[in-house]
Coordinates of C-alpha atoms in Angstrom, one line a residue:
X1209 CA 157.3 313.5 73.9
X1210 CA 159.8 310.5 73.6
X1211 CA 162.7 310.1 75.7
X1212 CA 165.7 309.7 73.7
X1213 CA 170.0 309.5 74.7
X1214 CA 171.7 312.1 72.4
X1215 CA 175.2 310.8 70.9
X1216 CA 177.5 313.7 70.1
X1217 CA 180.5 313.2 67.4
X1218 CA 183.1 312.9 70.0
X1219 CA 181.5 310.6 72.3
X1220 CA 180.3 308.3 69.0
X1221 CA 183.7 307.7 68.5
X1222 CA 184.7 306.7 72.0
X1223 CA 182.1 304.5 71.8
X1224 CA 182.4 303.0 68.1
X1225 CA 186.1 302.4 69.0
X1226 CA 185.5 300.7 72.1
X1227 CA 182.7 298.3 70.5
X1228 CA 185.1 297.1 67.2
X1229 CA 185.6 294.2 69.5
X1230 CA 182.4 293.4 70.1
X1231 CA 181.8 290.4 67.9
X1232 CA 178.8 291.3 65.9
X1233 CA 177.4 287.6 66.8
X1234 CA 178.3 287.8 70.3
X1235 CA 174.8 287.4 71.6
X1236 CA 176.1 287.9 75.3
X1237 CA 178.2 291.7 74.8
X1238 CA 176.1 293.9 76.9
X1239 CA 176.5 297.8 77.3
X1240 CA 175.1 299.1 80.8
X1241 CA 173.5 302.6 81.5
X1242 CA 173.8 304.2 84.6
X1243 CA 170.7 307.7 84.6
X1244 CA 170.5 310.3 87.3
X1245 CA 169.1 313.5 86.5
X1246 CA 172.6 315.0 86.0
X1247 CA 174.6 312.0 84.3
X1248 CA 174.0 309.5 81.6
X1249 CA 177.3 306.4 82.3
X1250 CA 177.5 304.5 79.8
X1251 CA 179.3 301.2 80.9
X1252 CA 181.5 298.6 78.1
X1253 CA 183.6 295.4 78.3
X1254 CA 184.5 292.9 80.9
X1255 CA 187.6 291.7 83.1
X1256 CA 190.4 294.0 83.1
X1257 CA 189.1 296.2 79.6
X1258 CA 186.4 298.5 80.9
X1259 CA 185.4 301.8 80.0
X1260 CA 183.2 304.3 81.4
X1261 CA 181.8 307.5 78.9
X1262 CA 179.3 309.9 80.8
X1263 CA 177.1 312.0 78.9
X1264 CA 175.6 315.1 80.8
X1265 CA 172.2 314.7 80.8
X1266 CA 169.5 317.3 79.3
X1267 CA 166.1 318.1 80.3
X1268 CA 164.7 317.5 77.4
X1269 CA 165.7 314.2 77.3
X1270 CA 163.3 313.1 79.4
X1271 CA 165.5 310.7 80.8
X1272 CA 164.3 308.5 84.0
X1273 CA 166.4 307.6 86.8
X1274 CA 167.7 304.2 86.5
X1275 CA 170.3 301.2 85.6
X1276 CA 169.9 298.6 82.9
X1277 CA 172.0 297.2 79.6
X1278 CA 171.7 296.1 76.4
X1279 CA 172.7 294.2 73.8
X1280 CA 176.0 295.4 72.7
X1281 CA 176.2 294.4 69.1
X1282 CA 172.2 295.7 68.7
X1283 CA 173.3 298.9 70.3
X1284 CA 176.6 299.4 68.0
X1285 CA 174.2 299.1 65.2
X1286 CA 172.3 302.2 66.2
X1287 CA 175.5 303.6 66.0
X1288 CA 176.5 302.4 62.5
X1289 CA 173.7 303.1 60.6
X1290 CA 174.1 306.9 61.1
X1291 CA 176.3 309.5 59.4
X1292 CA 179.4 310.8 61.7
X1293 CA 179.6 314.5 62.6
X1294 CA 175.6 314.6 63.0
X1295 CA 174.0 314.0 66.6
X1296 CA 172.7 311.0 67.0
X1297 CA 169.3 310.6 69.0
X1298 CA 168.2 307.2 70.7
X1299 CA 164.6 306.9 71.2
X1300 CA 164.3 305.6 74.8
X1301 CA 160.3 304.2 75.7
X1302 CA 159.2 303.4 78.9
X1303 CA 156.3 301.5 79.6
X1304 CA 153.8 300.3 83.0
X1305 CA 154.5 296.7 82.5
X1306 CA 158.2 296.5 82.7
X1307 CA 161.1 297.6 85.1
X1308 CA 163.2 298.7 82.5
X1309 CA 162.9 301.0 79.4
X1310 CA 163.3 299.8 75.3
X1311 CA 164.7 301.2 72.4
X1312 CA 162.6 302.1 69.7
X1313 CA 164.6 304.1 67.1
X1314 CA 164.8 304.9 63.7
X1315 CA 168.4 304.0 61.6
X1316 CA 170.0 306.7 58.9
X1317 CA 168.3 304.5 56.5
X1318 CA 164.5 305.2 58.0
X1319 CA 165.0 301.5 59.2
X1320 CA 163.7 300.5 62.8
X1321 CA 165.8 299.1 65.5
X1322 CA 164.1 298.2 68.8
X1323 CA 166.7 296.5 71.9
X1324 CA 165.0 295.3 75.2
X1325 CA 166.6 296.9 78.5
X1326 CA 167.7 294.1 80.7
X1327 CA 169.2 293.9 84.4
X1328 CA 172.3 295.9 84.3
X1329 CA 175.3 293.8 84.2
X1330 CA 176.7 293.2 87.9
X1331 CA 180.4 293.6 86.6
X1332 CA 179.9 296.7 85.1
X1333 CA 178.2 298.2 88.4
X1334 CA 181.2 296.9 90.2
X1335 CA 183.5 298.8 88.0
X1336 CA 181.6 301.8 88.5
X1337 CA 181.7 301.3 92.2
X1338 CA 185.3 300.4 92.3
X1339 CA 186.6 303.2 90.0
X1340 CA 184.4 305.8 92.5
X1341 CA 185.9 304.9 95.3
X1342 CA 190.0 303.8 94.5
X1343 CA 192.7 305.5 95.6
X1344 CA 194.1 307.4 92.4
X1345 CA 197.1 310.2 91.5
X1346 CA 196.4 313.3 89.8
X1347 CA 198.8 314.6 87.6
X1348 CA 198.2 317.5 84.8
X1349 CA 197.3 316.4 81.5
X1350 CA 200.5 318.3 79.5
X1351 CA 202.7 316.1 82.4
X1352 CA 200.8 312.8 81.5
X1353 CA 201.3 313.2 77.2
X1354 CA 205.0 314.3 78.3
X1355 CA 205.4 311.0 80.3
X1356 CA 203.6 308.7 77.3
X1357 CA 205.9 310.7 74.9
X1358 CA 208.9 309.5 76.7
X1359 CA 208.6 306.7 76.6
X1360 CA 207.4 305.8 73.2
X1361 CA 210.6 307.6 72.6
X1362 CA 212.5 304.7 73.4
X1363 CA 210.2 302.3 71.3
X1364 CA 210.3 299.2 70.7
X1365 CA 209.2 298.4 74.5
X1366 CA 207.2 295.7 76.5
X1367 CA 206.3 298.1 79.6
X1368 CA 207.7 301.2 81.1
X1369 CA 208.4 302.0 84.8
X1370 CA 208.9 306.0 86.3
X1371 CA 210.8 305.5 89.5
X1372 CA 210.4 308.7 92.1
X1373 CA 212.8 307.9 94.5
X1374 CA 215.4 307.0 92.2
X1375 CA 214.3 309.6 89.3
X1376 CA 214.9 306.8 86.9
X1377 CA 212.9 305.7 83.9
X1378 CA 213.2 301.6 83.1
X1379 CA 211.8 299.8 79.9
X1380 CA 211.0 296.5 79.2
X1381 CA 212.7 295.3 75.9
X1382 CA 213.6 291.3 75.3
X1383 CA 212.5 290.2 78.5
X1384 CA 214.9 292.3 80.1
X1385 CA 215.0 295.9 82.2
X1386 CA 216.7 298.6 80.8
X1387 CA 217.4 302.0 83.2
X1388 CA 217.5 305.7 82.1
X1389 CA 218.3 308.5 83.8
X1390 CA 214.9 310.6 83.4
X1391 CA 215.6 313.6 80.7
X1392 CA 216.1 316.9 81.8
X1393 CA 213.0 319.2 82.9
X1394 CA 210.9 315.6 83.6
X1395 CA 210.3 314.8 87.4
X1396 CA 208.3 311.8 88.3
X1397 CA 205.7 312.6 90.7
X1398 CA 205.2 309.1 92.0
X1399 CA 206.1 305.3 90.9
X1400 CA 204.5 304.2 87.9
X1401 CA 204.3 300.6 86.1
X1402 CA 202.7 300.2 82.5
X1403 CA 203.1 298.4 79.7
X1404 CA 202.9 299.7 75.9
X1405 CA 199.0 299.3 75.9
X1406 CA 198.5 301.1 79.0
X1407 CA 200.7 303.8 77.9
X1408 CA 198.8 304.2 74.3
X1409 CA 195.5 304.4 76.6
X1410 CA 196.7 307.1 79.2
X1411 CA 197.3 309.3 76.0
X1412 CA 194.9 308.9 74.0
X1413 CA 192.7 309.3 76.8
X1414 CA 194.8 312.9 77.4
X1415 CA 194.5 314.4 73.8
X1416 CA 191.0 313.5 73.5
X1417 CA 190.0 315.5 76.7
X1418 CA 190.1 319.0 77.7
X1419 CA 189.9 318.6 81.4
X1420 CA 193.8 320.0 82.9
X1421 CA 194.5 316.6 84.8
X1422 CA 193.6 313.1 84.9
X1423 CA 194.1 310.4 87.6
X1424 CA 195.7 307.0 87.4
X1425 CA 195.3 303.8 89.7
X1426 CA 197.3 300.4 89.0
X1427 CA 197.3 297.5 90.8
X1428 CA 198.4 293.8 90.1
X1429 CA 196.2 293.4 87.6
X1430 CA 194.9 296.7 85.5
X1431 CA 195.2 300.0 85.2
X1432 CA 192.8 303.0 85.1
X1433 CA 193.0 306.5 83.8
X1434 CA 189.5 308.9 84.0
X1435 CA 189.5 312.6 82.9
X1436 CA 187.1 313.3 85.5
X1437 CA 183.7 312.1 82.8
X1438 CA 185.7 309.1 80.9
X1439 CA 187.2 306.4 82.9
X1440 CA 189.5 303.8 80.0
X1441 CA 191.3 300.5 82.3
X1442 CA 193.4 297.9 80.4
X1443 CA 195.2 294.6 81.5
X1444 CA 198.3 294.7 83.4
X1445 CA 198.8 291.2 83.7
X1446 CA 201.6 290.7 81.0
X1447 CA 203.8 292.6 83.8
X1448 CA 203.2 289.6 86.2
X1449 CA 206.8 288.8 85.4
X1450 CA 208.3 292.1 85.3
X1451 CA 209.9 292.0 89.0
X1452 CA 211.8 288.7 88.1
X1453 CA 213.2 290.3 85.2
X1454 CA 217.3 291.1 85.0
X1455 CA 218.3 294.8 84.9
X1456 CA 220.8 295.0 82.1
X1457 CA 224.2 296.7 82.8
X1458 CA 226.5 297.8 79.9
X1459 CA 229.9 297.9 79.5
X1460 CA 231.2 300.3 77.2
X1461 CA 232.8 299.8 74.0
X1462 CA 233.7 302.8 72.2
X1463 CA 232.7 306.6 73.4
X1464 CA 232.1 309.8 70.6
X1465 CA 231.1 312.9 70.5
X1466 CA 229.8 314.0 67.0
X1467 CA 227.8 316.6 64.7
X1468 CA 224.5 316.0 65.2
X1469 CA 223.8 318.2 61.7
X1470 CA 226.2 315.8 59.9
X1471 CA 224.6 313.1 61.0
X1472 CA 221.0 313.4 60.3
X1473 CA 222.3 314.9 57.2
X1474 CA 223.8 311.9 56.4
X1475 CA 221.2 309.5 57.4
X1476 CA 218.5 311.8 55.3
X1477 CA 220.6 311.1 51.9
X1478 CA 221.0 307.2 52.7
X1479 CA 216.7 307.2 53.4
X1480 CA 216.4 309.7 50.3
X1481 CA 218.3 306.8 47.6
X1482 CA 215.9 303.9 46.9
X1483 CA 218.8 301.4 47.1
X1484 CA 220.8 301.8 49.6
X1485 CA 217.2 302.4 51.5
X1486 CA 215.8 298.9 50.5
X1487 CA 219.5 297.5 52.0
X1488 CA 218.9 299.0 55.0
X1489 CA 222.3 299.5 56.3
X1490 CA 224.4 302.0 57.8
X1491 CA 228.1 301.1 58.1
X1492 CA 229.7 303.3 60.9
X1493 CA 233.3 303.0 60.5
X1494 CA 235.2 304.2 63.9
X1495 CA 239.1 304.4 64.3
X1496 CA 241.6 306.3 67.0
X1497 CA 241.4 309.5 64.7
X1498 CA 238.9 309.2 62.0
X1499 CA 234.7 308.1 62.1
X1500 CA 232.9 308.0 58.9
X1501 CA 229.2 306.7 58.3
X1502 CA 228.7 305.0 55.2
X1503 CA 225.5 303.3 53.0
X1504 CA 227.0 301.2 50.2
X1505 CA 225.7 298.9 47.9
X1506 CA 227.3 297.6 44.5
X1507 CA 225.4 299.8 42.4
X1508 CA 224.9 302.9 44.6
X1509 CA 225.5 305.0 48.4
X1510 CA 227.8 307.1 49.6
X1511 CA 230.0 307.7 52.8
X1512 CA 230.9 311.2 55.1
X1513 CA 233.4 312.0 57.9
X1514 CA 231.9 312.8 61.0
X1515 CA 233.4 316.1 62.8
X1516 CA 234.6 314.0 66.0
X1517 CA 236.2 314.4 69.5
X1518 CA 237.3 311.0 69.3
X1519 CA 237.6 309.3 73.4
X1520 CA 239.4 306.2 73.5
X1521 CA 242.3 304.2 71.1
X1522 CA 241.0 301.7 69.0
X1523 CA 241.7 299.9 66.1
X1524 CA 239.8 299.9 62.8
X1525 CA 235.8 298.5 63.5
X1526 CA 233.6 298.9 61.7
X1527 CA 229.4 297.9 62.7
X1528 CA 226.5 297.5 61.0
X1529 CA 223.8 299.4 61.9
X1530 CA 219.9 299.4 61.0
X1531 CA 219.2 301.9 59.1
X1532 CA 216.0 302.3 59.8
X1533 CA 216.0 302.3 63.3
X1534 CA 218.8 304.8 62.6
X1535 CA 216.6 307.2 61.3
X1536 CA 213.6 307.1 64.0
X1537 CA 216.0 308.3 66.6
X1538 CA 214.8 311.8 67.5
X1539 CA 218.3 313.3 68.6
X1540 CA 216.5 317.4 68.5
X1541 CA 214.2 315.8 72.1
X1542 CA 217.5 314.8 73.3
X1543 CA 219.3 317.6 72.9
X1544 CA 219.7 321.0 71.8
X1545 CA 223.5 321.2 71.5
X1546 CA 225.4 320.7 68.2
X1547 CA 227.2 318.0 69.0
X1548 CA 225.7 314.4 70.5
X1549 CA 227.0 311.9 72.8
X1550 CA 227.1 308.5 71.5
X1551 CA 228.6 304.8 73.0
X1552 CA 228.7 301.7 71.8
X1553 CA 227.4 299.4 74.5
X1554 CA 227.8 295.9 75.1
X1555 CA 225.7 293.9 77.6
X1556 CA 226.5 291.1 79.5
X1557 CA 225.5 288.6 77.0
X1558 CA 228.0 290.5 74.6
X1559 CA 225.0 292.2 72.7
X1560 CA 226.1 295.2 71.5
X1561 CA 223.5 298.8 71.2
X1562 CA 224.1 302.2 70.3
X1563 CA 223.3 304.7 72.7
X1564 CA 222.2 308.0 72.8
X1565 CA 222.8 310.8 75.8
X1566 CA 221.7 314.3 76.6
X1567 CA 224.0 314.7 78.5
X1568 CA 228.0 313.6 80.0
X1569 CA 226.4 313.1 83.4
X1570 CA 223.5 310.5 81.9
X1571 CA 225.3 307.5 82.8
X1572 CA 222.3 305.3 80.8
X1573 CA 221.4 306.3 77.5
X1574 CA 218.0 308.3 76.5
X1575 CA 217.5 306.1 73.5
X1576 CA 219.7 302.8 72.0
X1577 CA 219.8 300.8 68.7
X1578 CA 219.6 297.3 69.3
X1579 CA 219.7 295.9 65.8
X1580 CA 223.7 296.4 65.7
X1581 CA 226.4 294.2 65.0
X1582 CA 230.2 293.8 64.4
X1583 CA 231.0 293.8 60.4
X1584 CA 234.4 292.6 59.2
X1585 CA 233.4 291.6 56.1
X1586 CA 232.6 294.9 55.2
X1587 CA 236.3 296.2 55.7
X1588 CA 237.4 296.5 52.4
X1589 CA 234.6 297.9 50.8
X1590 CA 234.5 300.6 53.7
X1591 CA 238.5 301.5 53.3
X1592 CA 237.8 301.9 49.6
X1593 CA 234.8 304.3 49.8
X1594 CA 237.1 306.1 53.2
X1595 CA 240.1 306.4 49.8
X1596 CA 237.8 307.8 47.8
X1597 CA 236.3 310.9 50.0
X1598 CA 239.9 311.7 50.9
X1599 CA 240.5 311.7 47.3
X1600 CA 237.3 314.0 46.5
X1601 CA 238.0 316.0 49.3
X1602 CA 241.7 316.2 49.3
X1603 CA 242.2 315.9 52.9
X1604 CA 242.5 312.8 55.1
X1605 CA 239.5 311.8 57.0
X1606 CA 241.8 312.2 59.9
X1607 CA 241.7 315.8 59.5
X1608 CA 238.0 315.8 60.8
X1609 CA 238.8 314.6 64.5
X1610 CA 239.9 317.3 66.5
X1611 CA 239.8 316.6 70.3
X1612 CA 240.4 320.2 71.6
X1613 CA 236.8 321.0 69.6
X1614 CA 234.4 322.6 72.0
X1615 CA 232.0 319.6 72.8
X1616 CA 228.7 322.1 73.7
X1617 CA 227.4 320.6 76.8
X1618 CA 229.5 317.6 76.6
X1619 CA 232.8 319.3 78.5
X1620 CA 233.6 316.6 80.8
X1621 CA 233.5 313.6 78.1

């Protein structure tokens, strides 16, 4: 009987996605294999982009103890060449007069594909060696998808940063360092650093696996995650720059507390009209007694007052916001009270953002809009459309601010 490496759906995939960048002329891509009689480690990429997939091995595999590689793009054409959701078996054939095994196996197609086993690649052994012996953290799997989820809440982001001691959260955005106060019911167990690639990595590393934790070691240079059988690492070195990097502190501009209902309401109807959608514009119109969001174009839109506890005295403003990046803002995971915390922020280059809080005590925002600007221009257009509602309505937007109205969770604003 043959010996043969069995391929199951899941680990097909791992694999197939890991080998898209293999470059189907790259003659010098290898793939190492690493065979006890327990474990089958399958060994891919180079520099800081490894990744480890162990297959436990079968007795009927007839499998041989031993380390040796092969061509990568030859290999990911026994791969292709099969139907997904099947098994797929690699003929493995030992013989006297060589060290190292062959393949000799038959494609979907009844074609024959035969790859000699080489010397295994010395950097993938290394890796192995390394990721064996590193000093990791554990954390639970549900803790490392909650972690990934935070922060891709507060996407778009260069690299994100847990901070134990502190119990911050800081992103990278624009070559600058933003803090967050870490969201209620989320502790970090110990000081992370990632960027965006890392982060995508660590969970899809976590929803593909069922073991309950995984560990994580960083360095200067890469990171790697391993459930325990797969081991992923990615480059770190776009982070080289990150400690030289200026934290951002805002002044604030404007402070409001309003309906989260009416706002996502709002927003929907804007997303829901073709027009005012394509424009991409929300006008947010903010004065000491009155706050109204608005989408207008010439030909369609509409505006609403927003039930407010209105903060500070100011005089008519109005900003342009992205509509957009309005709507992506997922105010239910940063709150479950009715009403919502927002402040318009300016940083010390006189950029303005929107935040978002969870709570009064958050003195850094769980989320911001960045793509948000002053609009003057839009001043008569906006008091217009404000005449109109009052007219509709027959009450004064005005009557919508009431600053004795029971802020829920916001008491001390």
């Amino acid at each position: 009987m043959m010996a043969k490496i069995v391929l199951k759906p899941k680990e097909q995939t791992s694999i197939s996605d890991f080998l898209k960048s293999v470059i189907k002329l790259d003659a010098e891509a290898r793939i190492s294999f690493i065979i006890n009689d327990k474990t089958c480690k399958i060994i891919m990429g180079t520099g800081d982009s490894m990744q480890i997939i162990s297959l436990d091995v079968e007795k009927d595999w007839l499998l041989k103890d031993g380390q040796w590689s092969l061509s990568a793009s030859s290999f990911k054409q026994c791969l292709s060449l099969h139907l997904q959701q099947t098994n797929i078996e690699v003929d493995i054939e030992y013989t006297s007069k060589n060290p190292y095994p062959h393949v000799d196996t038959l494609t979907k197609g009844e074609s024959r594909i035969y790859i000699l086993a080489k010397e295994i690649v010395a950097e993938h052994l290394d890796f192995l060696m390394f990721v064996e012996q590193a000093k990791k953290h554990t954390m639970l799997t549900t803790s490392a998808i909650e972690m990934a989820n935070i922060a891709n809440s507060y996407t778009p982001y260069d690299s994100f940063e847990t901070n134990k001691a502190e119990s911050k959260i800081r992103i990278e955005r624009d070559n600058r360092i933003i803090p967050f106060d870490v969201p209620k019911g989320f502790t970090p167990k110990f000081d992370l650093l990632l960027n965006k690639d890392g982060v995508e990595n660590l969970k899809n590393l976590c929803e593909s696996t069922k073991s309950k934790t995984v560990t994580i070691y960083t360095d200067d240079e890469r990171a790697i995650f391993s459930d325990g059988y797969n081991v992923i690492s990615n480059s770190l070195l776009s982070l080289r720059d990150y400690a030289n990097k200026k934290e951002i502190n805002y002044i604030v501009e404007q402070k409001l507390v309003i309906s989260i209902y009416t706002l996502k309401d709002e927003i929907k109807i804007y997303r829901n009209m073709g027009i005012v959608k394509k424009a991409n514009e929300a006008l947010l119109y903010i004065e000491s007694n009155c706050v109204m969001l608005a989408g207008l174009t010439e030909e369609t839109g509409g505006n609403c007052f927003l039930s407010t506890q209105e903060i500070n005295e100011t005089p008519p403003t109005i900003y342009r916001i992205n509509l957009s990046a309005l709507s992506k803002v997922k105010i239910s995971d940063i709150t479950s009270a009715k009403q919502i915390k927002l402040q318009m922020l300016l940083d010390e280059d006189g950029k303005r953002s929107l935040g978002f809080y969870s709570d009064t005590d958050s003195v850094n925002p769980y989320q911001c809009i960045d793509d948000i600007e002053l609009a003057p221009e839009k001043m008569n257009k906006v008091i217009e459309a404000k005449k109109a509602l009052e007219k509709k309505l027959g009450k004064r937007g005005e009557d919508f601010s009431d600053p004795q109205l029971p802020g829920v969770g916001f008491d001390d604003v």
